């Protein structure tokens, strides 16, 4: 169920970050290459998110630990992207802080629930 929440929130997150990058590019002056970096990292983040959620859903539906472990490793990468938009992007607005904090809480909740699911799957099938 948390994966479905993540999908809904991530669609909102992606569109909001994209619109904020466009807004920032109009209002603020970006140093050379930083605007492109922000957009490229956003595209890489969505690709990673699709792969991550695929493995998470697959692991839960098949009750296998390996896809969930892959999901957990990819979640760390997604967390790093979110931390970039929270801390290291060129201009960080209050809205950036709020939506990235919510996304990090969802990722943390997923990690805890993934650990619980892996332990349950290993206990059942061993």
Short mmCIF file of N, CA and C in Angstrom, two decimals:
data_model
loop_
_atom_site.label_atom_id
_atom_site.label_comp_id
_atom_site.label_asym_id
_atom_site.label_seq_id
_atom_site.Cartn_x
_atom_site.Cartn_y
_atom_site.Cartn_z
N UNK A 1 0.81 -1.18 0.00
CA UNK A 1 0.00 0.00 0.00
C UNK A 1 0.87 1.27 0.00
N UNK A 2 2.02 1.18 0.64
CA UNK A 2 2.91 2.33 0.67
C UNK A 2 3.46 2.61 -0.73
N UNK A 3 3.61 1.56 -1.54
CA UNK A 3 4.07 1.78 -2.91
C UNK A 3 3.04 2.58 -3.71
N UNK A 4 1.76 2.33 -3.50
CA UNK A 4 0.73 3.09 -4.19
C UNK A 4 0.75 4.55 -3.72
N UNK A 5 0.95 4.76 -2.43
CA UNK A 5 1.09 6.11 -1.92
C UNK A 5 2.30 6.78 -2.55
N UNK A 6 3.39 6.03 -2.68
CA UNK A 6 4.59 6.57 -3.29
C UNK A 6 4.35 6.97 -4.73
N UNK A 7 3.63 6.16 -5.49
CA UNK A 7 3.35 6.49 -6.89
C UNK A 7 2.56 7.80 -6.97
N UNK A 8 1.50 7.90 -6.18
CA UNK A 8 0.69 9.12 -6.21
C UNK A 8 1.50 10.33 -5.80
N UNK A 9 2.26 10.20 -4.72
CA UNK A 9 3.04 11.33 -4.25
C UNK A 9 4.17 11.65 -5.22
N UNK A 10 4.78 10.63 -5.82
CA UNK A 10 5.91 10.91 -6.71
C UNK A 10 5.47 11.65 -7.97
N UNK A 11 4.28 11.34 -8.47
CA UNK A 11 3.77 12.10 -9.62
C UNK A 11 3.65 13.57 -9.24
N UNK A 12 3.06 13.84 -8.07
CA UNK A 12 2.97 15.21 -7.57
C UNK A 12 4.38 15.81 -7.39
N UNK A 13 5.28 15.04 -6.81
CA UNK A 13 6.64 15.50 -6.54
C UNK A 13 7.34 15.87 -7.85
N UNK A 14 7.29 14.99 -8.84
CA UNK A 14 7.97 15.23 -10.11
C UNK A 14 7.45 16.49 -10.77
N UNK A 15 6.14 16.62 -10.86
CA UNK A 15 5.56 17.80 -11.51
C UNK A 15 5.89 19.07 -10.74
N UNK A 16 5.87 19.01 -9.42
CA UNK A 16 6.18 20.18 -8.61
C UNK A 16 7.64 20.59 -8.76
N UNK A 17 8.54 19.64 -8.70
CA UNK A 17 9.97 19.96 -8.87
C UNK A 17 10.22 20.52 -10.27
N UNK A 18 9.60 19.92 -11.28
CA UNK A 18 9.78 20.41 -12.65
C UNK A 18 9.28 21.85 -12.77
N UNK A 19 8.10 22.12 -12.24
CA UNK A 19 7.57 23.48 -12.31
C UNK A 19 8.40 24.46 -11.50
N UNK A 20 8.92 24.01 -10.37
CA UNK A 20 9.77 24.90 -9.57
C UNK A 20 11.10 25.18 -10.26
N UNK A 21 11.65 24.20 -10.96
CA UNK A 21 12.89 24.44 -11.71
C UNK A 21 12.62 25.45 -12.83
N UNK A 22 11.49 25.30 -13.50
CA UNK A 22 11.13 26.27 -14.55
C UNK A 22 10.93 27.65 -13.94
N UNK A 23 10.24 27.72 -12.81
CA UNK A 23 10.04 29.00 -12.13
C UNK A 23 11.38 29.62 -11.73
N UNK A 24 12.25 28.82 -11.14
CA UNK A 24 13.55 29.34 -10.70
C UNK A 24 14.38 29.82 -11.89
N UNK A 25 14.25 29.13 -13.03
CA UNK A 25 15.02 29.55 -14.20
C UNK A 25 14.55 30.89 -14.73
N UNK A 26 13.29 31.24 -14.48
CA UNK A 26 12.76 32.53 -14.93
C UNK A 26 13.06 33.65 -13.93
N UNK A 27 13.04 33.32 -12.64
CA UNK A 27 13.18 34.34 -11.60
C UNK A 27 14.63 34.57 -11.22
N UNK A 28 15.40 33.50 -11.10
CA UNK A 28 16.79 33.60 -10.66
C UNK A 28 17.73 33.37 -11.83
N UNK A 29 18.96 33.83 -11.69
CA UNK A 29 19.96 33.55 -12.73
C UNK A 29 20.78 32.34 -12.28
N UNK A 30 20.80 31.33 -13.11
CA UNK A 30 21.52 30.10 -12.81
C UNK A 30 22.95 30.21 -13.33
N UNK A 31 23.93 29.72 -12.57
CA UNK A 31 25.29 29.61 -13.10
C UNK A 31 25.30 28.61 -14.27
N UNK A 32 26.32 28.72 -15.10
CA UNK A 32 26.39 27.86 -16.29
C UNK A 32 26.29 26.39 -15.94
N UNK A 33 25.38 25.69 -16.59
CA UNK A 33 25.25 24.25 -16.45
C UNK A 33 24.40 23.78 -15.29
N UNK A 34 24.09 24.63 -14.33
CA UNK A 34 23.35 24.17 -13.16
C UNK A 34 21.89 23.86 -13.48
N UNK A 35 21.29 24.63 -14.38
CA UNK A 35 19.91 24.35 -14.77
C UNK A 35 19.83 23.00 -15.47
N UNK A 36 20.77 22.75 -16.36
CA UNK A 36 20.80 21.46 -17.07
C UNK A 36 21.03 20.31 -16.09
N UNK A 37 21.89 20.53 -15.11
CA UNK A 37 22.16 19.50 -14.10
C UNK A 37 20.90 19.18 -13.32
N UNK A 38 20.16 20.20 -12.89
CA UNK A 38 18.92 19.97 -12.15
C UNK A 38 17.92 19.17 -12.97
N UNK A 39 17.79 19.49 -14.25
CA UNK A 39 16.83 18.77 -15.11
C UNK A 39 17.28 17.35 -15.42
N UNK A 40 18.57 17.16 -15.67
CA UNK A 40 19.09 15.82 -15.95
C UNK A 40 18.94 14.92 -14.73
N UNK A 41 19.25 15.45 -13.55
CA UNK A 41 19.09 14.65 -12.33
C UNK A 41 17.62 14.31 -12.07
N UNK A 42 16.71 15.20 -12.44
CA UNK A 42 15.29 14.91 -12.28
C UNK A 42 14.86 13.78 -13.20
N UNK A 43 15.37 13.78 -14.42
CA UNK A 43 15.06 12.70 -15.37
C UNK A 43 15.66 11.38 -14.89
N UNK A 44 16.90 11.40 -14.42
CA UNK A 44 17.52 10.19 -13.88
C UNK A 44 16.76 9.68 -12.65
N UNK A 45 16.26 10.61 -11.85
CA UNK A 45 15.52 10.23 -10.65
C UNK A 45 14.22 9.51 -11.01
N UNK A 46 13.53 9.97 -12.03
CA UNK A 46 12.27 9.31 -12.40
C UNK A 46 12.55 7.93 -13.00
N UNK A 47 13.63 7.79 -13.74
CA UNK A 47 13.98 6.47 -14.28
C UNK A 47 14.30 5.51 -13.14
N UNK A 48 15.09 5.96 -12.18
CA UNK A 48 15.42 5.14 -11.03
C UNK A 48 14.17 4.78 -10.23
N UNK A 49 13.26 5.73 -10.10
CA UNK A 49 12.03 5.49 -9.34
C UNK A 49 11.16 4.43 -9.99
N UNK A 50 11.07 4.44 -11.31
CA UNK A 50 10.27 3.42 -12.01
C UNK A 50 10.88 2.04 -11.80
N UNK A 51 12.19 1.93 -11.94
CA UNK A 51 12.87 0.64 -11.74
C UNK A 51 12.71 0.18 -10.30
N UNK A 52 12.87 1.10 -9.36
CA UNK A 52 12.75 0.79 -7.94
C UNK A 52 11.36 0.28 -7.59
N UNK A 53 10.34 0.98 -8.06
CA UNK A 53 8.97 0.57 -7.75
C UNK A 53 8.61 -0.75 -8.43
N UNK A 54 9.15 -0.99 -9.63
CA UNK A 54 8.92 -2.27 -10.30
C UNK A 54 9.41 -3.43 -9.42
N UNK A 55 10.63 -3.29 -8.91
CA UNK A 55 11.19 -4.36 -8.07
C UNK A 55 10.43 -4.49 -6.75
N UNK A 56 10.00 -3.39 -6.21
CA UNK A 56 9.22 -3.43 -4.97
C UNK A 56 7.90 -4.15 -5.15
N UNK A 57 7.17 -3.80 -6.21
CA UNK A 57 5.91 -4.48 -6.48
C UNK A 57 6.13 -5.95 -6.78
N UNK A 58 7.16 -6.25 -7.59
CA UNK A 58 7.45 -7.64 -7.95
C UNK A 58 7.78 -8.46 -6.72
N UNK A 59 8.60 -7.92 -5.83
CA UNK A 59 8.97 -8.64 -4.62
C UNK A 59 7.78 -8.89 -3.71
N UNK A 60 6.91 -7.91 -3.58
CA UNK A 60 5.74 -8.09 -2.73
C UNK A 60 4.74 -9.07 -3.32
N UNK A 61 4.52 -8.99 -4.62
CA UNK A 61 3.53 -9.88 -5.24
C UNK A 61 4.00 -11.33 -5.28
N UNK A 62 5.29 -11.53 -5.51
CA UNK A 62 5.81 -12.90 -5.59
C UNK A 62 6.34 -13.39 -4.25
N UNK A 63 6.36 -12.51 -3.26
CA UNK A 63 6.89 -12.82 -1.92
C UNK A 63 8.32 -13.35 -1.98
N UNK A 64 9.14 -12.69 -2.78
CA UNK A 64 10.55 -13.03 -2.89
C UNK A 64 11.38 -11.91 -2.27
N UNK A 65 12.46 -12.30 -1.62
CA UNK A 65 13.29 -11.33 -0.90
C UNK A 65 14.23 -10.57 -1.83
N UNK A 66 14.73 -11.22 -2.90
CA UNK A 66 15.74 -10.59 -3.76
C UNK A 66 15.23 -9.31 -4.41
N UNK A 67 14.04 -9.29 -5.04
CA UNK A 67 13.57 -8.01 -5.60
C UNK A 67 13.38 -6.91 -4.55
N UNK A 68 13.00 -7.31 -3.36
CA UNK A 68 12.82 -6.30 -2.31
C UNK A 68 14.18 -5.75 -1.87
N UNK A 69 15.19 -6.60 -1.83
CA UNK A 69 16.54 -6.12 -1.49
C UNK A 69 17.03 -5.16 -2.59
N UNK A 70 16.77 -5.51 -3.85
CA UNK A 70 17.13 -4.61 -4.95
C UNK A 70 16.40 -3.28 -4.78
N UNK A 71 15.12 -3.35 -4.42
CA UNK A 71 14.34 -2.15 -4.18
C UNK A 71 14.96 -1.31 -3.06
N UNK A 72 15.42 -1.97 -2.01
CA UNK A 72 16.01 -1.24 -0.88
C UNK A 72 17.30 -0.54 -1.29
N UNK A 73 18.11 -1.20 -2.10
CA UNK A 73 19.36 -0.59 -2.57
C UNK A 73 19.06 0.61 -3.47
N UNK A 74 18.07 0.45 -4.36
CA UNK A 74 17.71 1.54 -5.25
C UNK A 74 17.05 2.69 -4.49
N UNK A 75 16.41 2.38 -3.37
CA UNK A 75 15.82 3.44 -2.55
C UNK A 75 16.89 4.36 -1.99
N UNK A 76 18.05 3.81 -1.68
CA UNK A 76 19.16 4.64 -1.21
C UNK A 76 19.56 5.64 -2.29
N UNK A 77 19.60 5.18 -3.55
CA UNK A 77 19.88 6.10 -4.66
C UNK A 77 18.81 7.18 -4.79
N UNK A 78 17.55 6.78 -4.65
CA UNK A 78 16.46 7.76 -4.71
C UNK A 78 16.55 8.76 -3.57
N UNK A 79 16.96 8.27 -2.40
CA UNK A 79 17.14 9.18 -1.27
C UNK A 79 18.24 10.19 -1.54
N UNK A 80 19.30 9.76 -2.20
CA UNK A 80 20.39 10.69 -2.53
C UNK A 80 19.92 11.75 -3.52
N UNK A 81 19.11 11.35 -4.51
CA UNK A 81 18.54 12.35 -5.43
C UNK A 81 17.67 13.34 -4.66
N UNK A 82 16.85 12.83 -3.76
CA UNK A 82 15.98 13.70 -2.98
C UNK A 82 16.81 14.64 -2.09
N UNK A 83 17.88 14.12 -1.53
CA UNK A 83 18.77 14.97 -0.73
C UNK A 83 19.43 16.05 -1.58
N UNK A 84 19.72 15.72 -2.84
CA UNK A 84 20.27 16.75 -3.73
C UNK A 84 19.27 17.90 -3.86
N UNK A 85 18.00 17.55 -4.13
CA UNK A 85 17.00 18.60 -4.29
C UNK A 85 16.65 19.28 -2.98
N UNK A 86 16.95 18.64 -1.87
CA UNK A 86 16.70 19.24 -0.57
C UNK A 86 17.84 20.16 -0.13
N UNK A 87 19.08 19.78 -0.42
CA UNK A 87 20.23 20.49 0.13
C UNK A 87 21.14 21.14 -0.90
N UNK A 88 21.37 20.50 -2.04
CA UNK A 88 22.48 20.90 -2.89
C UNK A 88 22.10 21.53 -4.22
N UNK A 89 20.82 21.59 -4.55
CA UNK A 89 20.50 22.23 -5.82
C UNK A 89 20.82 23.72 -5.74
N UNK A 90 20.83 24.39 -6.87
CA UNK A 90 21.29 25.77 -6.93
C UNK A 90 20.48 26.70 -6.03
N UNK A 91 19.17 26.64 -6.12
CA UNK A 91 18.30 27.45 -5.28
C UNK A 91 17.30 26.54 -4.59
N UNK A 92 17.26 26.58 -3.27
CA UNK A 92 16.34 25.74 -2.49
C UNK A 92 15.27 26.64 -1.89
N UNK A 93 14.04 26.40 -2.28
CA UNK A 93 12.91 27.15 -1.75
C UNK A 93 12.29 26.38 -0.58
N UNK A 94 11.44 27.05 0.16
CA UNK A 94 10.76 26.40 1.29
C UNK A 94 9.91 25.23 0.79
N UNK A 95 9.30 25.38 -0.38
CA UNK A 95 8.50 24.30 -0.95
C UNK A 95 9.38 23.08 -1.25
N UNK A 96 10.61 23.31 -1.70
CA UNK A 96 11.55 22.21 -1.93
C UNK A 96 11.79 21.43 -0.65
N UNK A 97 11.99 22.14 0.43
CA UNK A 97 12.27 21.51 1.72
C UNK A 97 11.07 20.66 2.15
N UNK A 98 9.87 21.20 2.01
CA UNK A 98 8.68 20.49 2.46
C UNK A 98 8.43 19.23 1.65
N UNK A 99 8.44 19.35 0.32
CA UNK A 99 8.09 18.16 -0.48
C UNK A 99 9.19 17.11 -0.45
N UNK A 100 10.44 17.54 -0.32
CA UNK A 100 11.52 16.55 -0.21
C UNK A 100 11.52 15.87 1.15
N UNK A 101 11.17 16.60 2.20
CA UNK A 101 11.07 15.98 3.53
C UNK A 101 9.98 14.93 3.55
N UNK A 102 8.84 15.22 2.93
CA UNK A 102 7.75 14.24 2.85
C UNK A 102 8.20 13.01 2.07
N UNK A 103 8.88 13.23 0.95
CA UNK A 103 9.36 12.09 0.14
C UNK A 103 10.36 11.25 0.94
N UNK A 104 11.24 11.88 1.69
CA UNK A 104 12.20 11.12 2.50
C UNK A 104 11.51 10.34 3.60
N UNK A 105 10.45 10.87 4.17
CA UNK A 105 9.68 10.12 5.17
C UNK A 105 9.03 8.89 4.54
N UNK A 106 8.48 9.06 3.34
CA UNK A 106 7.88 7.91 2.64
C UNK A 106 8.94 6.86 2.34
N UNK A 107 10.12 7.30 1.87
CA UNK A 107 11.21 6.35 1.62
C UNK A 107 11.62 5.62 2.90
N UNK A 108 11.71 6.34 3.99
CA UNK A 108 12.07 5.72 5.26
C UNK A 108 11.04 4.69 5.70
N UNK A 109 9.77 5.03 5.54
CA UNK A 109 8.69 4.09 5.86
C UNK A 109 8.77 2.85 4.98
N UNK A 110 9.06 3.05 3.69
CA UNK A 110 9.21 1.90 2.79
C UNK A 110 10.37 1.01 3.22
N UNK A 111 11.48 1.62 3.61
CA UNK A 111 12.64 0.82 4.02
C UNK A 111 12.30 -0.03 5.24
N UNK A 112 11.63 0.55 6.22
CA UNK A 112 11.25 -0.20 7.43
C UNK A 112 10.31 -1.34 7.06
N UNK A 113 9.31 -1.05 6.24
CA UNK A 113 8.36 -2.09 5.84
C UNK A 113 9.00 -3.15 4.95
N UNK A 114 9.99 -2.76 4.14
CA UNK A 114 10.72 -3.74 3.34
C UNK A 114 11.50 -4.71 4.23
N UNK A 115 12.11 -4.20 5.27
CA UNK A 115 12.84 -5.06 6.19
C UNK A 115 11.89 -6.04 6.87
N UNK A 116 10.73 -5.56 7.28
CA UNK A 116 9.73 -6.43 7.89
C UNK A 116 9.26 -7.49 6.89
N UNK A 117 9.02 -7.08 5.64
CA UNK A 117 8.57 -8.03 4.62
C UNK A 117 9.64 -9.08 4.33
N UNK A 118 10.89 -8.67 4.22
CA UNK A 118 11.97 -9.63 3.97
C UNK A 118 12.07 -10.64 5.11
N UNK A 119 12.00 -10.15 6.34
CA UNK A 119 12.09 -11.08 7.47
C UNK A 119 10.91 -12.04 7.47
N UNK A 120 9.74 -11.57 7.10
CA UNK A 120 8.56 -12.46 7.05
C UNK A 120 8.71 -13.49 5.93
N UNK A 121 9.18 -13.06 4.77
CA UNK A 121 9.35 -13.99 3.65
C UNK A 121 10.40 -15.03 3.94
N UNK A 122 11.50 -14.63 4.57
CA UNK A 122 12.57 -15.57 4.89
C UNK A 122 12.10 -16.55 5.95
N UNK A 123 11.36 -16.07 6.92
CA UNK A 123 10.85 -16.95 7.98
C UNK A 123 9.85 -17.98 7.43
N UNK A 124 9.02 -17.55 6.49
CA UNK A 124 7.99 -18.46 5.94
C UNK A 124 8.64 -19.52 5.05
N UNK A 125 9.59 -19.12 4.22
CA UNK A 125 10.12 -20.03 3.21
C UNK A 125 11.40 -20.75 3.62
N UNK A 126 11.81 -20.65 4.88
CA UNK A 126 12.98 -21.42 5.31
C UNK A 126 12.62 -22.41 6.38
#
